[in-house]
Coordinates of C-alpha atoms and ligand atoms in Angstrom, one line a residue:
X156 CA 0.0 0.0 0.0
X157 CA 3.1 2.9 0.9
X158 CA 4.9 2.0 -2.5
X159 CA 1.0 2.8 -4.2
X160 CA 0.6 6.0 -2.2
X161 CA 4.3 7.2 -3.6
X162 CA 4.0 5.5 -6.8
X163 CA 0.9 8.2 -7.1
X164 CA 2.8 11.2 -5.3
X165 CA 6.0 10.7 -7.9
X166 CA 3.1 10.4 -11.2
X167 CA 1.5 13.2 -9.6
X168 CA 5.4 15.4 -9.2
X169 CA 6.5 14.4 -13.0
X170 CA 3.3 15.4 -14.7
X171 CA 2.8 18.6 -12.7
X172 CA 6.6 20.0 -12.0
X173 CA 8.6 20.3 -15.5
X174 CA 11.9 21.5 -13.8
X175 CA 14.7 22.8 -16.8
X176 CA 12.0 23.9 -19.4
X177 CA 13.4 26.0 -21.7
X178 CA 10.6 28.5 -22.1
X179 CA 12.8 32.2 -21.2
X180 CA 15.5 33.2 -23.3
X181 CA 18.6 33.4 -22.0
X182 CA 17.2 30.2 -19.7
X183 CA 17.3 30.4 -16.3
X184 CA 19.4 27.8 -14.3
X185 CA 16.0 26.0 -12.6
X186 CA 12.4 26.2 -13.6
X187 CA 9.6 24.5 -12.0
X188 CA 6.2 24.3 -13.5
X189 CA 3.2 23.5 -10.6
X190 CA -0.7 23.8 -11.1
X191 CA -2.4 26.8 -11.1
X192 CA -2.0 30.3 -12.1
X193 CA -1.8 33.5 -10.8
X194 CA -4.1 36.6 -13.0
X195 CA -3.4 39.4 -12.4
X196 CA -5.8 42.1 -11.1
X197 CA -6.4 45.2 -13.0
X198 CA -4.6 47.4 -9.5
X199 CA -1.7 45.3 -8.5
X200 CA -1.2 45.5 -5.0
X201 CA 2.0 45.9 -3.8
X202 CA 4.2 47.4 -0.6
X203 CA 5.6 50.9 -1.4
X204 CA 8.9 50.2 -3.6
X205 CA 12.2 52.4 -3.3
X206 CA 12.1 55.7 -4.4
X207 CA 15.3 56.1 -6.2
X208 CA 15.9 52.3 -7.8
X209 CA 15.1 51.6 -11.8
X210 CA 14.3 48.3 -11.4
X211 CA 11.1 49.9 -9.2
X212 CA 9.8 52.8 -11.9
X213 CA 10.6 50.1 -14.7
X214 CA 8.2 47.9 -12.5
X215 CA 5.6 50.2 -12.2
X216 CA 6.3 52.4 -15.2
X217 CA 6.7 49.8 -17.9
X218 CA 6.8 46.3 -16.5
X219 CA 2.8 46.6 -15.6
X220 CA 1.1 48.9 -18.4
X221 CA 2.5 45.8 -20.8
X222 CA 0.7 43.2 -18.6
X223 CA -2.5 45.5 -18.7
X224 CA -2.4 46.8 -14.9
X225 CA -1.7 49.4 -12.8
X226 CA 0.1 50.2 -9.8
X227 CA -1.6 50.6 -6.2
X228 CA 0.3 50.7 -3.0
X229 CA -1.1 48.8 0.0
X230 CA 0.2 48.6 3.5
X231 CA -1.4 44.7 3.8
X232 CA -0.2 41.9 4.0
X233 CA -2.1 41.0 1.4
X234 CA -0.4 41.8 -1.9
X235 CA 0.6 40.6 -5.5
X236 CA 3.8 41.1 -6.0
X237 CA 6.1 41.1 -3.0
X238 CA 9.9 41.8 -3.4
X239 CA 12.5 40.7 -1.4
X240 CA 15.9 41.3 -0.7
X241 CA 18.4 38.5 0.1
X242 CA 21.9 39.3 0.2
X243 CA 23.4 35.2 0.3
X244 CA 22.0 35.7 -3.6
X245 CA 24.3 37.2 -6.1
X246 CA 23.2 40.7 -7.2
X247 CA 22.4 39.9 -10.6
X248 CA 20.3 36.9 -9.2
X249 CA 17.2 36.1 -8.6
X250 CA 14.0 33.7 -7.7
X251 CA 10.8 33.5 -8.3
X252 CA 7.8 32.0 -6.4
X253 CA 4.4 32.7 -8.8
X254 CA 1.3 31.0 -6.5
X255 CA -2.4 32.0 -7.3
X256 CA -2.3 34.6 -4.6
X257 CA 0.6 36.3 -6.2
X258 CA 4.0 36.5 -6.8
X259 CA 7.0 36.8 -4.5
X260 CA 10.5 38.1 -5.9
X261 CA 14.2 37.7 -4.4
X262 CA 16.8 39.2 -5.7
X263 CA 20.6 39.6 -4.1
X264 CA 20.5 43.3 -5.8
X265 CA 18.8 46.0 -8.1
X266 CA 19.6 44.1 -11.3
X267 CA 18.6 40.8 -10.3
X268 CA 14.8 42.5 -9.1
X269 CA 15.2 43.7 -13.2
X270 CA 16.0 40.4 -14.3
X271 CA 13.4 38.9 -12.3
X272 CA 11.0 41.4 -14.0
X273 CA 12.4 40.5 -17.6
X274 CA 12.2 37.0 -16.7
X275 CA 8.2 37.6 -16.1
X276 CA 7.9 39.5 -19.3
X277 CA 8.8 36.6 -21.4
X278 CA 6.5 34.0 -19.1
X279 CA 3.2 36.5 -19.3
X280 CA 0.5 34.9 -20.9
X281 CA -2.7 37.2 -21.2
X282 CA -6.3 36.8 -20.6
X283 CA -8.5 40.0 -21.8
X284 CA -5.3 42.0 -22.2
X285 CA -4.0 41.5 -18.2
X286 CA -1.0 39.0 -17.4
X287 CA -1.7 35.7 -16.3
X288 CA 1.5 33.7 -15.0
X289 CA 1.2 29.6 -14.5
X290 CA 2.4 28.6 -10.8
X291 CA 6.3 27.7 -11.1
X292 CA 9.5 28.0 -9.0
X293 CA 12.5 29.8 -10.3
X294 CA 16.0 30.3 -9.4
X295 CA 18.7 32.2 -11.5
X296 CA 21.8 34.0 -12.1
X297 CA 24.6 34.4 -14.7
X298 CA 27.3 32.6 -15.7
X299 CA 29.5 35.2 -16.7
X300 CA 29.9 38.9 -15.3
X301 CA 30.3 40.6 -18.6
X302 CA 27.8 40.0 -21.1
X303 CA 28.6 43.0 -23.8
X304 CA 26.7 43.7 -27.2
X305 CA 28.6 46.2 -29.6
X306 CA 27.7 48.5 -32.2
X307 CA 29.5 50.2 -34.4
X308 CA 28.4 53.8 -34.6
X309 CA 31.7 54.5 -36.5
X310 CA 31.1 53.3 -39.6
X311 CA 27.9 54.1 -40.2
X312 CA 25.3 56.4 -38.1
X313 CA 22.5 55.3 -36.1
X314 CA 20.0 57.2 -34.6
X315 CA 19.3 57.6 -31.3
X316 CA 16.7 55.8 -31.4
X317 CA 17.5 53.2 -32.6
X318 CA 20.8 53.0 -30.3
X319 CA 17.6 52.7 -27.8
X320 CA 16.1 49.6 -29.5
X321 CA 19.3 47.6 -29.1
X322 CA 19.7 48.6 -25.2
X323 CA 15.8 47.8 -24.9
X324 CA 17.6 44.2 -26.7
X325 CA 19.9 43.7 -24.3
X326 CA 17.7 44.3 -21.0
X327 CA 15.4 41.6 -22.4
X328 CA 18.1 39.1 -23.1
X329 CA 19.8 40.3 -20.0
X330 CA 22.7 41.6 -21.3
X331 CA 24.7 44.3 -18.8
X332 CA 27.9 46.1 -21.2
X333 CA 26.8 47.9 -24.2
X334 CA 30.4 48.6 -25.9
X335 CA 30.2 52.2 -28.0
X336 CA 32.4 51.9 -31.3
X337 CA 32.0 54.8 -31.3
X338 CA 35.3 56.2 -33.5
X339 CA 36.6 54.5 -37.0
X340 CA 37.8 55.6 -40.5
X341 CA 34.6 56.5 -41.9
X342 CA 33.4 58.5 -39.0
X343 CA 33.9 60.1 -35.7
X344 CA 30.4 60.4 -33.5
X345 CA 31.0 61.5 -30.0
X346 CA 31.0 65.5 -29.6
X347 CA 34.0 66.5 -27.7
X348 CA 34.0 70.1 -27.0
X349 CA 37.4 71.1 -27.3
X350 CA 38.0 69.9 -30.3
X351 CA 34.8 70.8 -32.5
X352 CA 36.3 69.7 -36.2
X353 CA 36.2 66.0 -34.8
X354 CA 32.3 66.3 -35.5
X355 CA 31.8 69.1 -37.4
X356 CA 34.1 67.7 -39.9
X357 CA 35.1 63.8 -38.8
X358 CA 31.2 63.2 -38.5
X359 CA 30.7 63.8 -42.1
X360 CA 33.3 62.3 -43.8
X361 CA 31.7 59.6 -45.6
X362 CA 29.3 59.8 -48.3
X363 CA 27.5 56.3 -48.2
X364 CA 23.9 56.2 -46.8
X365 CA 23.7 56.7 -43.2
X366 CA 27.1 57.6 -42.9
X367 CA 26.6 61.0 -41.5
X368 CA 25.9 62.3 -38.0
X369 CA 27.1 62.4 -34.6
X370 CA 25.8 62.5 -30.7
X371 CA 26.0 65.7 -29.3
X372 CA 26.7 65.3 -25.5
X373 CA 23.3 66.1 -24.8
X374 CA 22.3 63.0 -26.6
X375 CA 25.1 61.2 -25.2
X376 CA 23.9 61.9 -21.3
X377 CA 20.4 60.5 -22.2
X378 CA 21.6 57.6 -23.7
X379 CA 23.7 56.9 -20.5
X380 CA 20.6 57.4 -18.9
X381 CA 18.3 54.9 -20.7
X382 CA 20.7 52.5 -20.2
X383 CA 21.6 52.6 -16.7
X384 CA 18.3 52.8 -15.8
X385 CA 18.2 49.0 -17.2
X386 CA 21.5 48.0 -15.1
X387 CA 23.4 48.4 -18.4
X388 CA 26.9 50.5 -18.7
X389 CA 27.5 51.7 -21.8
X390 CA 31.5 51.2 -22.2
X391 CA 32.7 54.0 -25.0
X392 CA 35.3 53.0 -27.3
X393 CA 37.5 55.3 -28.7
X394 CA 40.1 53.3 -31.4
X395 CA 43.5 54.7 -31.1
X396 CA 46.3 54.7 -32.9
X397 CA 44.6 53.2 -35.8
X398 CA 41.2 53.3 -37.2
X399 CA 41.5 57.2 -36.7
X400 CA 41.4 58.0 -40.5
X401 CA 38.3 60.1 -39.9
X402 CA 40.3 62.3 -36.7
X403 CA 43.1 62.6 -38.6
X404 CA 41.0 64.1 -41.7
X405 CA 39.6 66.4 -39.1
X406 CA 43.0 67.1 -37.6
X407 CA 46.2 66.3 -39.9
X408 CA 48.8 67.2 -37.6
X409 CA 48.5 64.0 -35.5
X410 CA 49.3 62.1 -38.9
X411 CA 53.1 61.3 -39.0
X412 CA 53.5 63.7 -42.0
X413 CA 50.9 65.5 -41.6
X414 CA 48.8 64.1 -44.4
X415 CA 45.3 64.4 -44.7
X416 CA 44.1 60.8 -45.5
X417 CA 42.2 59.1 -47.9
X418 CA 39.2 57.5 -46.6
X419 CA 39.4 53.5 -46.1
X420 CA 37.6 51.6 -48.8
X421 CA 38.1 48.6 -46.7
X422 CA 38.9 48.1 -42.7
X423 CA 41.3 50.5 -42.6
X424 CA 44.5 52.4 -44.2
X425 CA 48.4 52.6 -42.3
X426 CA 47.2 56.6 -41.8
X427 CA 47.1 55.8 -38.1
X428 CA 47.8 58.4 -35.5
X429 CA 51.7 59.5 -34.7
X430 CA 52.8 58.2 -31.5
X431 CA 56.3 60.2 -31.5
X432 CA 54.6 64.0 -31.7
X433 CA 53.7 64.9 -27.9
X434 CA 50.5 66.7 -29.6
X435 CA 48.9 63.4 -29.7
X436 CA 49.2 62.6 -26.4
X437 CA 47.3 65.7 -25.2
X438 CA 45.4 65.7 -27.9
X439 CA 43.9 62.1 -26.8
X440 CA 44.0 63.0 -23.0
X441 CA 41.8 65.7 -23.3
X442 CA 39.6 63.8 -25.6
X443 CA 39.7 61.2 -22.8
X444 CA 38.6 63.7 -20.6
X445 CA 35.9 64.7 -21.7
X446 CA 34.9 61.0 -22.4
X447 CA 35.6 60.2 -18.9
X448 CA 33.0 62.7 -17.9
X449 CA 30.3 61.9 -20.1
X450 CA 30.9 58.1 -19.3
X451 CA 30.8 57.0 -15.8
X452 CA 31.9 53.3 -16.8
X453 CA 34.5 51.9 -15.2
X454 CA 35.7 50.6 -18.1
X455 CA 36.9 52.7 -21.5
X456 CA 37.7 50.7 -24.9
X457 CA 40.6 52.4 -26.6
X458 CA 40.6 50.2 -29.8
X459 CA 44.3 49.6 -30.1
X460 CA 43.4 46.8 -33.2
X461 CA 44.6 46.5 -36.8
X462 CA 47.3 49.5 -36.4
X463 CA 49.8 49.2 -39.7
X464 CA 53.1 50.5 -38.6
X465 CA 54.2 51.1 -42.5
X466 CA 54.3 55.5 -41.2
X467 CA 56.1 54.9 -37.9
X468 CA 58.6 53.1 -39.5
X469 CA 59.5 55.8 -41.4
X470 CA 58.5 58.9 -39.0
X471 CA 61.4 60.5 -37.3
X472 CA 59.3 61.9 -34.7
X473 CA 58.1 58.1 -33.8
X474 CA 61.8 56.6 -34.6
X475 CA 63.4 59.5 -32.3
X476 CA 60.6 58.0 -29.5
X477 CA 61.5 54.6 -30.0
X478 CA 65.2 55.5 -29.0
X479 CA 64.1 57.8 -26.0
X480 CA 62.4 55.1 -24.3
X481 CA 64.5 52.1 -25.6
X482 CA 62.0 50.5 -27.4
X483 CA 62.6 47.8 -29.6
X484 CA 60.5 49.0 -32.6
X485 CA 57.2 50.0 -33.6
X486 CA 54.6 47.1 -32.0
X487 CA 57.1 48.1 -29.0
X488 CA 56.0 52.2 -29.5
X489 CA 52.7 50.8 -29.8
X490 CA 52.9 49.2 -26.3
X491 CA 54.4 52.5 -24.5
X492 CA 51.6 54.7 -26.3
X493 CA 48.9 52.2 -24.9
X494 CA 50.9 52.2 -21.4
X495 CA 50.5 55.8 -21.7
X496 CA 47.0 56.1 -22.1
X497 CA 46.1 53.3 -19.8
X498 CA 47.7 55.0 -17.5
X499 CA 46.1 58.5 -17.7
X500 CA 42.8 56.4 -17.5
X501 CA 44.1 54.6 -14.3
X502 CA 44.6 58.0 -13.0
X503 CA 41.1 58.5 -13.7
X504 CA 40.2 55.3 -11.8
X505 CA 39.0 53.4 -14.8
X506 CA 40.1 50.3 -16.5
X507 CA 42.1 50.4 -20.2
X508 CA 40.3 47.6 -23.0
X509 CA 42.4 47.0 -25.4
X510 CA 41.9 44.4 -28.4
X511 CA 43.8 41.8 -28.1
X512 CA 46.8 43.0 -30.7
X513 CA 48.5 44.8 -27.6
X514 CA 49.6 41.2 -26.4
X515 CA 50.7 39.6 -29.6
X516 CA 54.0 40.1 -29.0
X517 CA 56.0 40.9 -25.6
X518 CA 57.7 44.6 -24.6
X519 CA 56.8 47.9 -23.0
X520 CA 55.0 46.3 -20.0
X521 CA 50.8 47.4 -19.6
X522 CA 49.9 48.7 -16.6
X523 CA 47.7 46.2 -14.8
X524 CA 44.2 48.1 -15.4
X525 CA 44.5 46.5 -18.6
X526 CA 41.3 44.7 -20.0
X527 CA 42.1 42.3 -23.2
X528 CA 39.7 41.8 -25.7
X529 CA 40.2 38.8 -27.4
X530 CA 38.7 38.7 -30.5
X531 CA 41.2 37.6 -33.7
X532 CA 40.1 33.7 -33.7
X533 CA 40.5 33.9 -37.4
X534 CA 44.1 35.2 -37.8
X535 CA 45.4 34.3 -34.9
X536 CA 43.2 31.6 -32.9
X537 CA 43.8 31.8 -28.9
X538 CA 47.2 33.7 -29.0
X539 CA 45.7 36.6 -27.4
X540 CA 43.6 34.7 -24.7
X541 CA 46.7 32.8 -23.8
X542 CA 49.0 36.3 -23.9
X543 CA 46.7 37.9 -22.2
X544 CA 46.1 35.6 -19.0
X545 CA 50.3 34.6 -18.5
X546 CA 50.5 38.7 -17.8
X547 CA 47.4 38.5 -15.5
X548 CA 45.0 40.7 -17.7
X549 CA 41.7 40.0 -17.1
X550 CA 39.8 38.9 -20.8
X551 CA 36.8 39.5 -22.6
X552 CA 36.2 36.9 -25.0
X553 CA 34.3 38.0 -28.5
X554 CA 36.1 36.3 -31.1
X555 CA 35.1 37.3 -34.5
X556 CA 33.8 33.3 -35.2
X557 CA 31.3 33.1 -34.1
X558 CA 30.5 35.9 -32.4
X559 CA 30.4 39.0 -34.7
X560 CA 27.1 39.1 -36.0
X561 CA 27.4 41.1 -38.9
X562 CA 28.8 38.4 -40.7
X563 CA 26.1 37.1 -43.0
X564 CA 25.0 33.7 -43.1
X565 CA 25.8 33.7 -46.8
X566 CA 27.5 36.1 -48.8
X567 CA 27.3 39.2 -49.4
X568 CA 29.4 42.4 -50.6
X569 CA 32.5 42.0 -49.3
X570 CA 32.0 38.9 -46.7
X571 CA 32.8 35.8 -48.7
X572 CA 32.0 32.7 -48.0
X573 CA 34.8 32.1 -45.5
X574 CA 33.4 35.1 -43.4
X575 CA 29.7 34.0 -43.1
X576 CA 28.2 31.4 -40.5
X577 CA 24.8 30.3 -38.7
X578 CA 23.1 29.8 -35.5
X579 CA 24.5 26.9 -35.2
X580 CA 27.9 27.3 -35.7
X581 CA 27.3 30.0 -33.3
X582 CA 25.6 27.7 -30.5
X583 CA 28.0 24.9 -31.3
X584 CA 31.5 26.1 -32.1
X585 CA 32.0 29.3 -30.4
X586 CA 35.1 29.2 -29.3
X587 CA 35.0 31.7 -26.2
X588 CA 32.5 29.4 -25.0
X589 CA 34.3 27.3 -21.7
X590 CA 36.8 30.1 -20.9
X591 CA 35.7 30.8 -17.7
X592 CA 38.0 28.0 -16.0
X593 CA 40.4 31.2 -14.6
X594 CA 39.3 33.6 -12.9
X595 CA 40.4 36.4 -15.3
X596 CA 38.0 36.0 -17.4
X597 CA 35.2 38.2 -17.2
X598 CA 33.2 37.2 -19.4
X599 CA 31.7 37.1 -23.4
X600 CA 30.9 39.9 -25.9
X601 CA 29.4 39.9 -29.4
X602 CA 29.3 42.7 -31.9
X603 CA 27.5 43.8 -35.1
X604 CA 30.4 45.8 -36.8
X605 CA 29.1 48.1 -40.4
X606 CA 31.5 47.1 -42.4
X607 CA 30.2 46.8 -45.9
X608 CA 27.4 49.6 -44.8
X609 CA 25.2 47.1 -42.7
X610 CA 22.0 50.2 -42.4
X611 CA 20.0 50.4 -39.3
X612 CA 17.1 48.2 -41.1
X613 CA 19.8 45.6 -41.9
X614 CA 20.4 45.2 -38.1
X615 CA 17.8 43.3 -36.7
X616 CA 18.5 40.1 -39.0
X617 CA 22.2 39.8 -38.6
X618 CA 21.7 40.0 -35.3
X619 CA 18.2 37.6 -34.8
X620 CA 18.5 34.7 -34.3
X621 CA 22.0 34.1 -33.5
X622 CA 22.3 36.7 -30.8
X623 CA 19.5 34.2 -29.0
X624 CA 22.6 31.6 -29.0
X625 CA 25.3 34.0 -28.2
X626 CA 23.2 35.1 -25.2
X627 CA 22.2 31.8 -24.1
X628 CA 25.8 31.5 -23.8
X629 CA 26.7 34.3 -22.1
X630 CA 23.6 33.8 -19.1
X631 CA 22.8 30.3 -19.0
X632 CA 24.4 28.2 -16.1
X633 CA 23.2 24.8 -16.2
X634 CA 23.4 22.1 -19.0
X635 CA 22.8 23.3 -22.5
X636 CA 20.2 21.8 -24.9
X637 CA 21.4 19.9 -27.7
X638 CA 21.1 22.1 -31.2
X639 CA 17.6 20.8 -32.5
X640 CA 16.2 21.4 -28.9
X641 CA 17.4 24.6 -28.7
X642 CA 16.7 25.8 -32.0
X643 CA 12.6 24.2 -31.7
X644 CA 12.8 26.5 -29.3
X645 CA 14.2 29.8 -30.9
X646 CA 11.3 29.2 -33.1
X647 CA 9.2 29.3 -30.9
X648 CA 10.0 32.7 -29.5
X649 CA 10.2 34.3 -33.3
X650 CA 6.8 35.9 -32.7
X651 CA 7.8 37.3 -28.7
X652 CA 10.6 39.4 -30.2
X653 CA 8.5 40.3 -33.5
X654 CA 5.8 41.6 -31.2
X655 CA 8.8 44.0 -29.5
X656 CA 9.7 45.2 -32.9
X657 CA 12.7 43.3 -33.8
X658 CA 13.0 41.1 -37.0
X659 CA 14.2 37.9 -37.7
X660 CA 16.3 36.7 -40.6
X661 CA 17.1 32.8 -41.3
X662 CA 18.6 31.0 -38.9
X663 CA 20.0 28.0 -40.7
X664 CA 22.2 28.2 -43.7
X665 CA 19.8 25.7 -45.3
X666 CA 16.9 28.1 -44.8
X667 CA 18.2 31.2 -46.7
X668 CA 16.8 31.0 -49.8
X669 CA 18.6 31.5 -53.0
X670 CA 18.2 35.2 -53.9
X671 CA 18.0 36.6 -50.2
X672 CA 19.1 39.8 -49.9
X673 CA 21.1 40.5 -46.7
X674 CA 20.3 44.6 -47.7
Ligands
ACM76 C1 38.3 44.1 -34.8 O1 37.4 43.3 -35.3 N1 39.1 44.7 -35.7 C2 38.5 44.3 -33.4
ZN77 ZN1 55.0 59.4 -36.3

């Protein structure tokens, strides 16, 4: 009779509790499904909320008018939502307890209350426009601390709003480091006061469609705003000493000769900026400056990738600095510039990300507020991972296969077929996935560079559905779904995203048909 009465109880458990359902995207570590449901009432009853924390407003400012409701403080006990601080979580974690009386969040800090919030987005069902949320358990928090998206606003010019759409991305896929490209050949977009011509001239330097424009700081200090107000902190990257073609058209004395340079068809040109002329070290400190002010991030990107030394090979202002400071030749004058800079930054109290060509090769030692961004999996596979960790840099992993999303699936303009790839490449071969095994790594980026003139409405399907795999990645703790699974599921969720706005190209090679045009 006892093994009957369990055999029931244990039926009973496996039809009713469905833990590890992959039904939120990134997934959360632990789900359990239980009967019932909890509707919500047309004036959500809650406790008074902190004043002063986002995660509160976006609660009762955004969270509720999209599950039909309002909000209505109540001093009873008697409420729907009840949120709960416990410190033994992590602060970007969370759990959820949904009952038919209501719903009870913990959270170890601010973001993890947002999270928890996102998390109940994607699980709203509706009935007669108001949220309905079946009974389950949930616990969650991120694998990695960094979990960056960039956009290159270099290249080509997106508007504010739509800068907006890709943080409103992130939140919902719980990413927390939106990385600014903000500098490049074909453009420079971040208004810097004391130096007007960057923008007034570097902003309009390219001719192709929406390759014109810039952010005043005005437009910067909001964008700042909308993000943190979603726990995300927008890193600005500033490239230096190469892909400054457009600065140096704006300002020709920090070229080694002085020359005003072309534009690059392509990536970029050896017009990089001249690290032996002591101009250019002010000239980028002030610039830095003023970043430093509009940025509160602790971290700032200062590019330091694909620098051609073919000029200071040749410059006798950079040769006469190579024999000053006993370097051993130009990668070498590459390493004291970016020491130089790192430091003025660390003087600042922020961190120095550098891409990962600063550790190629050994010399002029970094200062240890060095971030590496390894990225080059193409040219030059882990080298800079490997460089980076024996001098005790903490990483970021974003290597260009198979996380830069801007590569088509197919090809197109100037990506051949060896530069294109698929979800599933993405969610299978990725190589920074499974390098969190030291402690320096901080965690995984992806990016959607312009190259080739990738528009704003050319965005949206590079990016979807692959950045559901990259972010999966980047969030997801527990086991990981075999392809097919995971993929059902990404189907699935096409029509959650499409409802936010956001459109979805093919996922599959297989799928893109014949004449699909990427533009
Ligand atoms: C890069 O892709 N040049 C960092
Ligand atoms: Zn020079």
């Amino acid at each position: 009779m006892k093994w009957i009465v369990l055999m029931i109880v244990m039926i009973a458990w496996n039809s009713f509790c469905r833990a590890g359902t992959t039904t939120v995207f990134p997934s959360p570590e632990y789900r359990a499904v239980m009967p019932g449901s909890f509707v919500l009432p047309e004036k959500v009853r809650c406790a008074e909320l902190p004043e002063k924390a986002y995660w509160a407003t976006y609660f009762r400012e955004i969270f509720l008018k999209e599950v039909g409701a309002e909000f209505k403080k109540t001093n009873r006990t008697g409420v729907d939502f009840r949120f709960v601080r416990d410190t033994s979580l992590e602060a970007e974690g969370y759990c959820l307890r949904v009952r038919p009386e209501g719903i009870v969040v913990t959270a170890g800090g601010e973001p993890g209350f947002f999270y928890a919030l996102q998390t109940l987005r994607q699980l709203a069902e509706k009935e007669e426009g108001r949220g309905v949320w079946e009974c389950c358990e949930i616990r969650d928090a991120p694998r990695y601390r960094w979990r960056s998206f960039m956009l290159d606003s270099g290249r080509q010019y997106q508007q504010v709003a739509t800068i907006k759409k890709y943080l409103d991305m992130m939140a919902a896929l719980k990413m927390n480091y939106f990385h600014w490209h903000l500098t490049d050949g074909k453009g420079w977009r971040v208004e810097i006061r004391k130096y007007p011509r960057l923008t007034q001239v570097g902003a309009f330097v390219s001719q192709g469609p929406e390759q014109q424009g810039f952010y005043t700081q005005e437009q910067i200090r909001e964008i700042v705003q909308y993000a943190a107000s979603r726990y995300i902190t927008i890193v600005p990257e500033i490239d230096m000493p190469g892909h400054s073609e457009a600065a140096l058209i704006a300002y020709p004395h920090l070229e080694c000769f002085g020359q005003v340079p072309e534009l690059p068809e392509r990536g970029f040109t050896h017009h990089i900026m001249c690290a032996g002329k002591a101009a250019t070290l002010v000239f980028l400190k002030d610039v830095l400056e003023e970043v430093c002010r509009l940025f509160p991030s602790p971290y700032i990107h200062l590019g330091g990738d694909e620098a051609p030394k073919k000029n200071w090979d040749s410059c006798a202002d950079c040769q006469a600095q190579i024999r000053q400071y006993k370097l051993q030749n130009s990668h070498d004058l590459q390493l004291w510039f970016s020491a130089q800079m790192a430091s003025y930054l660390k003087s600042k109290g922020r961190k120095a990300v550098f891409w990962g060509d600063v550790v190629y090769q050994k010399g002029y030692p970094l200062p240890e507020n060095v971030v590496v961004h390894w990225w080059n999996w193409r040219g030059h596979r882990d080298l800079a991972l490997r460089s980076a960790l024996r001098q005790g840099h903490e990483v970021i992993c974003g290597t260009n296969y198979y996380t830069y999303l801007n590569f088509p699936l197919t090809p197109w303009n100037e990506y051949g077929k060896d530069r294109t790839f698929d979800i599933r490449d993405s969610y299978e071969n990725n190589p920074s996935m499974n390098r969190d095994t030291s402690a320096l790594v901080l965690g995984m980026s992806c990016a959607l560079w312009a190259d080739g003139g990738v528009r704003e409405d050319m965005i949206d399907r590079r990016l979807f559905p692959r950045i559901l795999a990259i972010a999966e990645q980047m969030w997801h703790r527990g086991d990981y779904l075999a392809f097919e699974q995971f993929y059902g599921k990404v189907k699935e969720w096409k029509c959650w995203f499409e409802r936010l706005g956001y459109t979805f190209g093919p996922g599959l090679r297989s799928e893109v048909p014949e004449d699909y045009k990427w533009d």
